[in-house]
Structures are given as structure tokens and as C-alpha cells.
Coordinates of C-alpha atoms and ligand atoms in Angstrom, one line a residue:
M1 CA 54.0 7.8 23.9
T2 CA 55.4 4.2 24.0
K3 CA 53.5 2.6 26.5
H4 CA 55.6 -0.2 28.8
I5 CA 54.8 -3.7 29.8
F6 CA 57.3 -5.4 32.4
V7 CA 58.1 -8.9 32.3
T8 CA 58.7 -11.0 35.7
G9 CA 59.3 -15.0 36.2
G10 CA 58.6 -16.6 39.7
V11 CA 58.8 -19.7 41.9
V12 CA 61.3 -21.5 39.2
S13 CA 63.4 -20.8 36.5
S14 CA 62.3 -22.6 32.6
L15 CA 58.8 -20.5 32.7
G16 CA 59.0 -20.1 28.9
K17 CA 58.2 -16.3 30.1
G18 CA 60.1 -15.7 26.3
L19 CA 58.2 -17.2 25.2
T20 CA 55.1 -15.8 26.5
A21 CA 55.7 -12.0 26.9
A22 CA 56.5 -13.1 22.5
S23 CA 53.3 -15.0 22.5
L24 CA 51.7 -11.6 24.0
A25 CA 53.4 -9.3 21.7
L26 CA 52.0 -11.5 18.9
L27 CA 48.3 -10.3 20.1
L28 CA 48.7 -6.7 20.6
Q29 CA 50.5 -6.6 16.9
R30 CA 47.8 -9.0 15.1
R31 CA 45.1 -5.9 17.4
G32 CA 47.1 -3.1 15.1
Y33 CA 49.9 -2.3 17.3
R34 CA 53.7 -1.7 16.7
V35 CA 55.8 -3.5 19.2
R36 CA 59.3 -3.7 20.4
M37 CA 60.8 -6.3 22.4
Q38 CA 64.0 -6.4 24.8
K39 CA 65.0 -8.8 27.7
L40 CA 66.9 -7.3 30.6
D41 CA 69.3 -10.3 31.9
P42 CA 70.7 -10.3 35.7
Y43 CA 74.0 -12.0 34.9
L44 CA 77.6 -10.2 35.0
N45 CA 78.8 -11.1 31.5
V46 CA 78.3 -8.1 29.1
D47 CA 76.5 -10.4 26.6
P48 CA 76.0 -14.1 26.6
G49 CA 78.4 -14.5 23.7
T50 CA 81.4 -15.9 24.9
M51 CA 79.5 -18.4 26.9
S52 CA 78.9 -22.5 26.0
P53 CA 76.0 -23.1 24.8
Y54 CA 75.7 -25.9 27.7
Q55 CA 75.3 -22.7 30.3
H56 CA 73.2 -20.3 28.2
G57 CA 72.1 -22.4 25.1
E58 CA 71.9 -20.6 21.9
V59 CA 73.4 -17.0 20.9
Y60 CA 70.9 -15.5 19.2
V61 CA 73.1 -12.6 16.3
T62 CA 70.6 -9.5 15.8
I63 CA 70.9 -8.4 12.4
D64 CA 72.8 -5.1 13.8
G65 CA 75.5 -8.0 14.8
A66 CA 74.4 -8.1 18.8
E67 CA 74.7 -11.5 20.8
T68 CA 72.3 -11.8 22.7
D69 CA 69.5 -14.2 24.9
L70 CA 67.8 -16.9 22.8
D71 CA 64.8 -15.7 23.6
L72 CA 65.1 -12.8 21.3
G73 CA 65.0 -15.6 19.0
H74 CA 61.6 -16.6 19.9
Y75 CA 60.4 -12.2 19.9
E76 CA 61.6 -12.3 15.9
R77 CA 59.2 -15.3 14.9
F78 CA 56.3 -15.3 17.0
T79 CA 56.3 -10.8 15.4
G80 CA 58.1 -11.5 12.3
T81 CA 60.1 -7.7 13.7
Y82 CA 63.8 -7.6 14.2
C83 CA 65.3 -7.2 17.2
T84 CA 68.9 -4.6 17.8
R85 CA 71.9 -4.5 20.1
V86 CA 69.0 -2.5 22.0
S87 CA 67.0 -5.7 23.1
N88 CA 69.2 -6.7 24.8
Y89 CA 70.7 -5.9 28.1
T90 CA 72.6 -7.5 31.1
T91 CA 74.1 -6.8 34.6
G92 CA 78.0 -6.0 32.8
R93 CA 76.1 -3.9 29.9
I94 CA 75.1 -2.1 32.7
Y95 CA 77.3 -2.0 35.1
S96 CA 80.8 -1.7 32.4
D97 CA 78.6 1.8 30.8
V98 CA 78.6 3.0 33.9
I99 CA 82.4 2.3 35.0
S100 CA 83.1 3.7 31.8
R101 CA 81.9 7.4 32.2
E102 CA 82.4 7.7 36.1
R103 CA 86.7 7.3 34.4
E104 CA 86.0 10.0 31.9
G105 CA 84.4 11.6 34.7
G106 CA 80.6 12.1 34.0
Y107 CA 80.2 11.4 37.7
L108 CA 82.4 14.3 38.9
G109 CA 82.3 15.1 42.4
K110 CA 79.4 12.2 43.5
T111 CA 79.4 9.2 45.1
V112 CA 78.8 6.0 42.1
Q113 CA 75.5 3.9 43.4
V114 CA 74.3 1.4 42.4
I115 CA 70.8 3.8 43.5
P116 CA 70.3 5.9 42.1
H117 CA 73.4 4.9 39.1
I118 CA 72.6 1.8 38.6
T119 CA 68.7 1.9 38.4
D120 CA 69.4 4.7 36.1
E121 CA 71.1 2.9 33.5
I122 CA 68.7 1.1 33.2
K123 CA 65.5 2.8 33.0
K124 CA 67.6 4.8 30.0
A125 CA 68.0 1.3 28.9
I126 CA 64.0 1.3 29.0
R127 CA 63.7 4.3 27.6
S128 CA 65.8 3.5 24.0
L129 CA 62.4 1.5 23.1
D130 CA 60.9 4.6 23.5
S131 CA 59.9 5.6 19.9
D132 CA 57.2 7.5 17.2
D133 CA 56.7 4.7 16.3
V134 CA 55.9 2.3 18.8
D135 CA 53.3 2.0 20.3
I136 CA 53.8 -0.8 22.8
A137 CA 57.1 -2.1 25.2
I138 CA 57.6 -5.3 26.2
T139 CA 60.3 -5.4 28.7
E140 CA 61.2 -9.2 30.3
I141 CA 63.2 -9.5 33.6
G142 CA 65.6 -12.7 33.0
G143 CA 65.7 -14.7 36.6
T144 CA 63.3 -15.4 38.4
A145 CA 61.9 -13.0 41.9
G146 CA 63.8 -13.2 44.5
D147 CA 67.4 -13.2 43.0
I148 CA 70.1 -10.7 44.2
E149 CA 70.6 -9.9 41.3
S150 CA 67.7 -9.1 39.9
L151 CA 66.5 -7.2 42.3
P152 CA 68.5 -3.3 40.8
F153 CA 65.9 -4.7 37.3
L154 CA 63.2 -5.0 39.6
E155 CA 63.8 -1.2 41.6
A156 CA 64.0 0.2 38.0
I157 CA 60.9 -0.7 36.4
R158 CA 59.4 -0.2 39.7
Q159 CA 60.8 3.0 39.5
Y160 CA 59.8 3.4 35.7
R161 CA 56.6 2.3 36.4
Q162 CA 55.5 5.2 38.5
E163 CA 57.2 7.7 36.4
I164 CA 55.1 6.6 33.6
G165 CA 51.9 5.7 35.7
R166 CA 49.2 3.4 36.0
K167 CA 47.8 4.0 32.1
N168 CA 51.4 3.9 29.8
G169 CA 52.7 0.4 32.5
L170 CA 51.9 -2.7 33.6
F171 CA 53.4 -5.8 35.7
V172 CA 53.1 -8.7 34.6
H173 CA 53.8 -11.8 36.5
I174 CA 54.5 -15.4 35.0
T175 CA 54.8 -18.1 37.5
L176 CA 54.2 -21.8 39.0
V177 CA 51.3 -23.3 40.0
P178 CA 52.5 -27.4 39.7
Y179 CA 50.4 -30.1 40.6
I180 CA 51.5 -32.5 43.2
K181 CA 50.9 -36.0 42.2
A182 CA 50.6 -37.5 46.1
A183 CA 48.0 -34.8 47.0
G184 CA 46.2 -34.9 43.9
E185 CA 46.2 -31.3 43.7
L186 CA 48.3 -27.7 42.2
K187 CA 49.4 -25.8 44.5
T188 CA 48.6 -22.3 44.5
K189 CA 51.7 -21.3 47.9
P190 CA 54.1 -20.8 45.7
S191 CA 52.8 -18.2 43.3
Q192 CA 51.4 -15.9 46.7
Q193 CA 55.1 -16.4 48.1
S194 CA 56.7 -15.5 44.7
V195 CA 54.0 -12.5 44.5
G196 CA 54.4 -11.4 48.4
I197 CA 58.9 -10.9 47.3
L198 CA 57.6 -8.5 44.3
R199 CA 55.2 -6.8 46.8
T200 CA 58.4 -6.4 48.8
I201 CA 59.9 -4.3 46.5
G202 CA 57.1 -2.0 45.8
I203 CA 55.6 -3.9 42.7
I204 CA 52.1 -5.9 42.8
P205 CA 52.0 -7.8 39.3
D206 CA 48.8 -6.4 37.3
I207 CA 48.3 -9.8 36.4
L208 CA 49.2 -12.8 36.8
I209 CA 49.8 -15.5 34.4
C210 CA 50.1 -19.2 36.2
R211 CA 52.7 -22.0 34.2
C212 CA 50.7 -26.0 34.8
E213 CA 50.7 -28.7 33.8
R214 CA 46.4 -29.3 34.1
Q215 CA 44.6 -27.4 34.9
M216 CA 42.7 -24.8 37.1
K217 CA 39.5 -24.2 38.7
E218 CA 37.6 -21.5 39.8
D219 CA 38.5 -21.8 42.9
H220 CA 42.6 -21.6 42.3
K221 CA 42.1 -18.7 40.6
E222 CA 40.0 -17.2 43.0
K223 CA 42.4 -17.8 45.9
L224 CA 45.7 -16.4 43.6
A225 CA 42.9 -13.5 42.9
L226 CA 42.4 -12.9 46.7
F227 CA 46.3 -13.5 48.3
C228 CA 48.0 -11.4 44.7
N229 CA 45.2 -7.9 44.9
V230 CA 45.2 -9.6 40.5
D231 CA 42.0 -9.0 39.5
K232 CA 40.4 -12.8 38.7
N233 CA 39.9 -12.5 35.6
L234 CA 43.2 -11.6 35.8
V235 CA 44.7 -14.5 36.6
I236 CA 45.5 -16.5 33.1
E237 CA 45.8 -20.4 32.9
E238 CA 48.6 -21.3 31.0
T239 CA 48.6 -24.5 31.1
D240 CA 51.3 -27.0 29.0
V241 CA 50.4 -26.9 25.6
A242 CA 49.7 -30.0 23.2
H243 CA 51.6 -29.6 20.1
S244 CA 53.9 -26.4 19.7
I245 CA 55.0 -23.1 20.6
Y246 CA 52.9 -21.0 18.3
E247 CA 49.6 -22.3 20.1
V248 CA 50.6 -20.5 23.6
P249 CA 49.5 -17.6 21.4
I250 CA 46.2 -18.8 20.9
E251 CA 45.3 -20.2 24.6
L252 CA 46.4 -16.8 25.7
A253 CA 43.7 -14.9 23.3
K254 CA 40.8 -17.4 24.4
Q255 CA 41.7 -15.9 28.2
D256 CA 41.5 -12.2 26.4
V257 CA 44.1 -10.8 27.9
D258 CA 46.0 -8.8 25.0
V259 CA 41.7 -7.6 25.1
Y260 CA 42.7 -6.8 29.5
V261 CA 46.0 -5.1 28.1
M262 CA 45.1 -2.5 25.8
E263 CA 42.2 -1.8 28.7
M264 CA 44.9 -1.4 31.2
L265 CA 46.7 0.8 29.4
N266 CA 44.0 3.1 28.7
L267 CA 44.5 1.4 24.6
H268 CA 41.1 1.0 21.5
V269 CA 40.3 -2.5 21.9
T270 CA 40.8 -3.5 18.1
P271 CA 40.2 -6.5 16.4
L272 CA 42.3 -9.4 16.8
E273 CA 43.2 -10.5 13.3
M274 CA 44.8 -14.3 13.4
D275 CA 43.8 -16.7 10.8
D276 CA 46.6 -17.2 9.3
W277 CA 48.6 -17.6 12.3
K278 CA 45.8 -20.0 13.4
Q279 CA 45.9 -21.7 9.6
M280 CA 50.2 -22.1 9.6
V281 CA 49.0 -24.1 13.9
D282 CA 46.7 -25.9 12.3
K283 CA 49.0 -26.9 9.3
L284 CA 51.6 -28.0 11.8
I285 CA 49.0 -30.5 14.0
H286 CA 48.0 -31.9 10.7
P287 CA 50.7 -32.2 8.3
G288 CA 49.6 -33.6 4.8
N289 CA 52.4 -35.7 4.4
G290 CA 53.3 -37.2 7.0
E291 CA 56.7 -37.6 9.3
I292 CA 59.9 -37.4 8.6
E293 CA 63.3 -37.9 10.3
I294 CA 65.8 -35.1 10.0
A295 CA 69.2 -36.1 12.0
V296 CA 71.3 -33.2 13.2
V297 CA 74.6 -33.7 14.5
G298 CA 76.3 -32.1 16.5
K299 CA 78.2 -31.8 19.8
Y300 CA 76.0 -29.3 22.3
I301 CA 73.3 -32.2 21.8
S302 CA 72.9 -32.9 25.0
L303 CA 71.3 -29.5 25.9
R304 CA 67.7 -29.1 23.5
D305 CA 68.9 -24.7 24.0
S306 CA 71.6 -25.4 22.3
Y307 CA 70.2 -25.4 18.6
K308 CA 67.2 -23.0 19.8
S309 CA 66.9 -21.8 16.5
I310 CA 67.6 -24.7 14.3
Y311 CA 65.1 -27.0 15.6
E312 CA 62.9 -24.4 14.6
S313 CA 63.8 -23.3 11.0
L314 CA 63.6 -27.0 10.9
T315 CA 60.1 -27.4 11.7
H316 CA 59.3 -23.8 9.8
G317 CA 60.8 -26.2 7.4
G318 CA 57.8 -29.0 8.2
I319 CA 55.2 -26.6 7.7
A320 CA 56.2 -24.9 4.8
S321 CA 55.7 -28.9 3.0
N322 CA 52.7 -30.4 5.0
V323 CA 55.2 -32.3 7.0
K324 CA 56.1 -33.4 10.1
V325 CA 59.5 -32.9 11.6
N326 CA 61.3 -35.4 13.8
V327 CA 64.5 -34.8 14.6
R328 CA 66.9 -37.1 15.6
M329 CA 69.8 -35.6 17.4
V330 CA 72.9 -37.2 17.1
E331 CA 76.8 -35.9 19.0
S332 CA 78.8 -36.3 16.7
E333 CA 81.4 -37.8 19.1
E334 CA 79.4 -40.9 19.1
I335 CA 80.0 -40.9 15.1
E336 CA 83.0 -41.3 15.6
K337 CA 82.6 -44.4 17.9
K338 CA 79.9 -46.2 16.4
G339 CA 80.1 -45.0 12.9
A340 CA 78.2 -42.8 10.6
E341 CA 75.7 -45.9 9.3
A342 CA 75.0 -46.6 12.8
L343 CA 73.1 -44.0 14.2
L344 CA 72.0 -42.6 11.4
A345 CA 70.7 -45.2 8.6
G346 CA 66.9 -44.5 7.6
V347 CA 67.1 -40.2 8.4
S348 CA 65.4 -38.2 5.3
G349 CA 68.1 -35.6 5.5
I350 CA 71.4 -34.7 7.3
L351 CA 71.8 -31.2 9.8
V352 CA 75.0 -30.5 10.6
P353 CA 75.6 -27.2 13.0
G354 CA 77.6 -24.8 14.2
G355 CA 80.5 -24.8 16.9
F356 CA 83.6 -23.7 18.1
G357 CA 86.4 -26.1 19.3
N358 CA 87.5 -29.3 18.3
R359 CA 85.7 -32.0 19.9
G360 CA 83.3 -34.2 17.9
I361 CA 84.8 -32.7 14.2
E362 CA 85.9 -35.7 13.3
G363 CA 82.6 -37.2 14.0
K364 CA 81.0 -34.2 11.7
I365 CA 83.4 -34.8 8.6
Q366 CA 82.4 -38.7 8.8
T367 CA 78.5 -37.8 8.7
I368 CA 79.0 -35.2 5.6
R369 CA 81.0 -37.7 4.0
Y370 CA 77.7 -39.7 5.1
A371 CA 75.6 -38.2 3.1
R372 CA 77.9 -36.8 0.7
E373 CA 78.4 -40.6 -0.6
N374 CA 74.9 -42.0 0.2
N375 CA 72.9 -39.4 -1.5
V376 CA 71.1 -37.8 1.5
P377 CA 69.9 -34.1 1.1
F378 CA 72.2 -32.3 3.2
F379 CA 72.7 -29.2 5.2
G380 CA 75.6 -27.2 6.6
I381 CA 75.6 -23.8 8.9
C382 CA 78.6 -22.3 9.9
L383 CA 81.2 -24.8 10.8
G384 CA 78.9 -27.4 9.1
M385 CA 79.7 -25.8 6.1
Q386 CA 83.5 -25.7 6.9
C387 CA 83.6 -29.5 7.7
S388 CA 81.9 -30.0 4.3
V389 CA 85.2 -28.3 2.4
M390 CA 87.6 -29.8 4.3
E391 CA 86.0 -33.5 4.4
F392 CA 85.8 -32.7 0.4
A393 CA 89.3 -30.9 0.5
R394 CA 90.3 -34.5 1.5
N395 CA 88.0 -37.4 0.6
V396 CA 87.4 -36.2 -3.1
C397 CA 90.1 -34.0 -4.0
G398 CA 93.0 -35.8 -2.2
M399 CA 94.1 -33.1 0.4
K400 CA 95.3 -35.2 2.6
G401 CA 94.3 -33.9 6.1
A402 CA 92.6 -31.3 4.8
N403 CA 91.5 -28.8 8.0
S404 CA 90.6 -25.4 9.4
T405 CA 92.9 -24.1 11.5
E406 CA 91.1 -23.5 14.0
F407 CA 91.3 -27.1 14.9
N408 CA 94.6 -27.5 13.0
E409 CA 97.6 -24.4 12.6
K410 CA 100.5 -26.9 10.6
T411 CA 97.6 -28.4 8.4
A412 CA 99.2 -29.0 5.0
Y413 CA 95.6 -27.8 3.7
P414 CA 94.2 -24.9 5.6
V415 CA 91.2 -25.4 3.0
I416 CA 89.6 -23.4 6.3
D417 CA 92.2 -20.2 7.4
L418 CA 91.3 -17.3 9.7
M419 CA 89.8 -14.1 8.4
E420 CA 92.3 -11.5 7.3
E421 CA 90.3 -9.2 9.4
Q422 CA 90.4 -11.5 12.3
K423 CA 94.5 -11.8 12.8
N424 CA 95.1 -8.8 14.9
V425 CA 92.6 -9.8 17.0
T426 CA 93.3 -10.9 20.4
K427 CA 89.6 -10.2 22.5
K428 CA 87.5 -12.9 22.5
G429 CA 84.3 -10.4 23.7
G430 CA 82.0 -9.2 20.8
T431 CA 84.7 -10.2 18.3
M432 CA 83.6 -12.5 15.7
R433 CA 82.1 -11.4 11.9
L434 CA 78.6 -10.2 13.3
G435 CA 75.3 -9.8 12.3
T436 CA 74.2 -8.9 8.5
Y437 CA 76.1 -9.0 5.5
P438 CA 75.3 -9.2 2.1
C439 CA 76.0 -11.6 -0.5
R440 CA 75.7 -12.9 -4.1
L441 CA 74.7 -15.5 -6.0
M442 CA 75.7 -17.7 -8.4
E443 CA 72.3 -17.9 -11.1
G444 CA 71.0 -21.4 -11.4
T445 CA 72.9 -23.1 -8.2
K446 CA 70.0 -24.3 -5.3
A447 CA 71.1 -21.2 -3.1
Q448 CA 69.5 -19.1 -5.6
K449 CA 66.6 -21.0 -6.5
A450 CA 65.3 -21.4 -3.1
Y451 CA 66.6 -17.2 -2.5
G452 CA 64.4 -16.3 -5.9
V453 CA 66.9 -13.7 -6.3
L454 CA 70.9 -12.8 -7.1
N455 CA 71.0 -10.8 -3.8
I456 CA 70.7 -11.7 -0.3
S457 CA 71.8 -11.1 3.2
E458 CA 72.2 -12.9 6.1
R459 CA 73.6 -13.1 9.8
H460 CA 76.9 -14.3 10.8
R461 CA 78.7 -15.2 13.5
H462 CA 82.4 -17.2 13.1
R463 CA 86.0 -15.9 12.5
F464 CA 87.4 -18.5 9.5
E465 CA 86.3 -18.3 6.5
F466 CA 86.9 -20.7 3.0
N467 CA 90.3 -20.0 1.7
N468 CA 90.4 -18.9 -1.8
N469 CA 93.9 -20.4 -2.6
Y470 CA 91.8 -23.7 -2.6
S471 CA 88.8 -23.0 -4.6
K472 CA 90.2 -24.3 -8.3
Q473 CA 90.7 -27.3 -6.7
V474 CA 87.1 -27.9 -5.1
E475 CA 85.4 -26.5 -8.1
E476 CA 87.8 -28.7 -10.3
K477 CA 86.0 -31.3 -8.4
G478 CA 81.8 -30.5 -8.5
M479 CA 81.5 -27.8 -5.6
I480 CA 79.7 -25.0 -6.6
L481 CA 80.6 -21.7 -4.4
S482 CA 77.1 -20.7 -4.8
G483 CA 76.9 -17.5 -3.1
V484 CA 79.9 -15.2 -2.1
S485 CA 80.8 -11.1 0.0
P486 CA 79.7 -9.0 -3.3
D487 CA 83.5 -7.9 -3.2
G488 CA 83.7 -12.2 -4.7
K489 CA 86.2 -12.5 -1.3
L490 CA 84.4 -14.1 0.7
V491 CA 82.6 -18.0 -0.1
E492 CA 79.1 -17.9 1.6
I493 CA 77.5 -21.0 0.1
I494 CA 79.0 -23.7 -1.3
E495 CA 76.8 -27.1 -2.7
L496 CA 77.5 -29.8 -4.3
K497 CA 77.0 -30.8 -8.6
D498 CA 75.8 -34.4 -8.7
H499 CA 73.5 -34.4 -5.3
P500 CA 70.3 -34.3 -4.8
W501 CA 70.3 -30.9 -2.4
F502 CA 73.5 -30.3 -0.6
V503 CA 74.0 -26.9 0.7
A504 CA 76.7 -25.7 3.1
C505 CA 76.6 -21.9 3.9
Q506 CA 78.8 -19.8 6.0
F507 CA 75.5 -17.8 8.1
H508 CA 73.2 -18.9 10.0
P509 CA 69.5 -18.9 8.3
E510 CA 68.0 -20.1 11.2
F511 CA 68.0 -16.2 12.4
Q512 CA 65.8 -15.5 9.9
S513 CA 63.2 -18.3 9.6
T514 CA 59.6 -17.5 11.0
P515 CA 56.5 -20.4 11.7
L516 CA 54.6 -18.2 9.3
K517 CA 57.5 -17.9 6.5
A518 CA 60.5 -19.9 6.4
H519 CA 63.7 -20.1 5.6
P520 CA 64.1 -20.5 1.9
L521 CA 66.9 -23.1 3.1
F522 CA 65.4 -24.8 5.4
R523 CA 61.9 -24.7 3.0
D524 CA 64.1 -26.6 0.3
F525 CA 66.7 -28.8 2.5
I526 CA 63.2 -30.4 4.0
A527 CA 61.5 -30.0 0.2
A528 CA 64.0 -32.5 -0.3
A529 CA 64.6 -34.7 2.3
L530 CA 60.6 -35.5 2.3
K531 CA 61.7 -36.2 -1.8
C532 CA 64.0 -38.5 -0.8
S533 CA 61.9 -40.3 2.4
A534 CA 59.3 -40.5 -0.7
K535 CA 61.1 -41.8 -3.2
G536 CA 62.5 -43.7 -0.2
K537 CA 59.5 -45.8 0.4
R538 CA 58.9 -46.3 -2.7
H539 CA 62.1 -48.1 -3.8
K540 CA 60.9 -50.4 0.0
R541 CA 58.0 -50.5 -1.1
D542 CA 59.1 -52.1 -4.8
N543 CA 61.4 -54.4 -2.7
D544 CA 59.0 -55.2 -0.6
L545 CA 55.6 -56.1 -3.6
T546 CA 58.8 -57.8 -5.8
R547 CA 60.1 -60.5 -2.7
N548 CA 56.4 -61.0 -2.1
A549 CA 55.5 -61.8 -5.1
S550 CA 58.1 -64.2 -5.5
K551 CA 56.8 -65.8 -2.5
P552 CA 53.5 -67.3 -2.8
K553 CA 55.1 -68.7 -6.1
N554 CA 58.2 -70.4 -4.1
R555 CA 55.6 -71.9 -1.2
K556 CA 53.9 -73.4 -3.1
Ligands
LIG601 N1 84.7 -22.3 14.9 C1 83.9 -21.4 13.2 C2 84.8 -20.2 13.4 O1 84.7 -19.2 14.2 C3 82.9 -21.5 13.1 C4 82.2 -21.3 13.8 C5 80.0 -21.0 13.5 O2 79.8 -22.1 13.2 N2 79.5 -20.5 14.3 O3 84.5 -20.3 12.3

């Protein structure tokens, strides 16, 4: 029987609930249990696919093509397991299923209500994780206790645990213990009140995980235990980690949270195997090869969550090359105003990520030109690949104004065009080319060298594609179409012949990278950037030496 853990959040959002849930999952997995994760989001969109990254951060795409919450990225990166369509439900999706069923006559004769019909549908979503090959399912409820819209979800998990019993279900509440500077104190009151809110709806947390800036004292824990009805050893402290989110599971393990979970769920307490994880974290904190700087040039730069998986994947590439990767976040519109050289000089590599819409496109093209002409290692992803083709067509093949029909339908050179299958699509939600598709690599290319195999599969989220009418022209000028769909119709990867490392792909490799195994393209991109930066430094040092060598003579 699958056991269930329900994770709720208290006081404020952005506590890193997803990270904590993923860390707990990792610990249980490293105790030999098979864990599956799920996020229930109380908002009304059927999925986050139609939301701006500014609203919601990155849209994470699962292997089976669901557009989901970015917390699923943490789940996958921490546990190395795949999420699917059943790993993320929203209020919108739950209601839309119930309402369609009502229209089909599925509730004939009945009044359809939040309780029991919506809550039953939520319980069905939770139950969809039950399986012979899942020992523990962790369900995170989005939002904060007290939000009106999360009430049906909280009622559903209350009922669920009541039905499966205490030995099979647990409530974990992640809450904030703020530090009040003026008083010089940590305060437990908001957490007490948050647990109070849960209690009014019949949920008493079994474990309290307290997010805090500073370490808690024993009396804080005692107070929380007493007023929240939680055993003192189950008041767990999660202080901000010093270096990396990948330290969180190690910190939680020190307080035996996973052991308590196993005990409460009547599971054997098996040994914890975290050596490789600890080594990885150690490598991350003490990189032998110093630091490099990578520019990420996009249009949603001001919100860090917009490119969450990209930033994580760059870190993974850094772990593989033993180097700390610092990211210089650059707004592509700023490049349009100030020029590429002004904002990109000195970086060891440049990445242009995915995106939609016209804003900042010309800045991305200038960026790509800068990377191509200055031999700066370059990695383009999705829109980043499409812009690379546009740049090459314009500036190398002489196709003036070459563009994507997403931005200019009347361009004389539509080098990027709407995919055939998209031409009759009018609705926006869930209608892109989504999820995993196979791709065939060309032998001897940088892409093939990175993967080490000829056939790969990667996750997609786009409507536009490389226009094959231009393949000959770009190939003649030195662009290699190094990855294509098995039928040869869709170009999935391009690269440049005479460049240290210029690779761009139509898919999203950032969804398949983990700290223990960097995605091959991110790994090789960072390796190329490191190589270039070492060369740059050597070159600089040589110049300095030459200058210094001549100085004393002159001075004398
Ligand atoms: N806007 C482009 C398309 O729809 C790129 C999408 C993306 O970068 N995810 O094809």
C-alpha cells in the first residue's frame, strides 16, 4: 500500500516548500523507498502554460507533455525520477473535469457541490499516485494555510488521511519563524497561528518544519511543540543554507526527519545512503577550477524563477567541470540600448534561453552575433536556437531581415516558421508541441560528442521550427544541422563549424539535468566556457608579462 505525506505551507509563500518536499523525498529514496511526488495548485488556470513567467516563474514540462509548476523541476532534480501529468493538478483542472462530467450526465439527478464532488475529485488525483511500485507519495499543497482557494484541497487531504489512517498518512507543515531585528528575536507566533488555522479545519500537523534565517533555540522548539501539538523532536529547523539548495537534504537528515517519518508511517528504518550526494555538494562548494561567468540573455531576467531550470543546469555543468558558475543576467532589451560589447564583455559563455513574443528579440540577435564573431562559447535553447538561425541567415547568408513568422509574418526570409501541425490550432492552452520527442544526431558533431550516442529524446515546448527550405543555404555557409527528428523533417539541433562551441537546440535540455548528472549539452557548454576562460586568462597573463617585461627597461 502506498503511504502518503501531505505538505502544507504557513505564514507566507516562497518558503521553499517544493525544495523541502523534494529534499524529504530524496532522503526517503536514499533509505530505499520508492517515492513519487505531486503538487496541487489552488489557482484557476487549468495549468500554468498560459501564464507569463513573471506571474508564475518557469513552466516546467514533463516527459508526457504536461505544462506544470516549477516545483516539479525540484522534484525531478532531487530524486532523479520523472513526474507526469498526474504530478500537478490545479483548481482549474479539477473543476473542469467535474464540470465536463456534469455536462455528460455523470451526476444525473444530483446537485454538484464543492463537498463532496470537488473534494472527491481532488482525492482521486491524490489516489492516482497509488501503485505497487510506489511506497511513499508526497503531495504538496500550493499556497498558504488560510487562503480561501486552498480550502477544498485542505479538506480533501484531511479526509484522505482520515480514510487511510495515521499509520499511512502524515501532515508536514512548513512554516516561517521570522527574526525581528529590532527585538533581536525569533518569533514563533505566526507559526502558532498558522497551525491554528489548520486546526480549525481539522488538520493537526505531525511534523513542523520551521524556515528561519537564524538558528532556533531549545525554548523556541518547546514553545512551538506545546502550542502546536507537535512532539518537540518533530519541530524541525530549516535554517537558510549557506551555499546551495542541494545542502537542504543534508541539513534535514542531521535532524532525523526521515527517521521520524519512517517510524510514524510504520516503515522499517533502513540505512541512509547519501555519499554521492554529499560528494556532489562538496564539489559544488569547493570547486577546484575557480569561477567563470556565464551571461544569460533573456526577456524575463528580473524574476529569477523564470529561468529556474536553466540556472540549475548551469550549476550542474559547473559541478561536472569543478568550477563555480556565476550568472550575469542580462535583459535582451538592454543589449538593444547599450550594445552587446558593453554588457557581455568578459563573460566566458553566453546562453540565450527560450521565450515568446517580440520584446527583446533584436537584443538576442545582437547577442548571438557577438558570441559567434568573438568565438565566445554559445548555447541557444528553443527561441535561442531560432534566433541563432535568424542571426546566421541575416549576417552570414546575407538574407536581409530574415526572421521568424512569429515576429514578422511578411519577412522575405521566413527561416523560422509555424510547424505544419500548428497551422490549424486556434486555442492557446496545452496546444504547443509538448513533451518528449526522439531526435537523431549526426555523427562527429559537437552534439553527438556530448551525448555519446546517436539517438536521444528531449522535451519540447514550441510552435515554430526551422524552415527546411533554407537548410541548403545555411549549411553551405557553415551551419551544421546536427540533430533532426527521425523522419528528418524537424531540425532539433544546429551548430557552427568554425567556432569553439556554438550549439543551439529546439528542445529544452534544462528539464533533464540533475546535480548528480549534468545534461551533456550543459556539461560540454560549461567545459568549453572554462577552456575559453583559461585561454583568455593565459592570453591576458602573456600580454601582462610582455608589458611588464618591457617596462623596467623603459623605466631605466
Ligand atoms: N516562441 C517560440 C515558439 O513557439 C519558442 C518557444 C520557446 O522558446 N519555448 O516556437
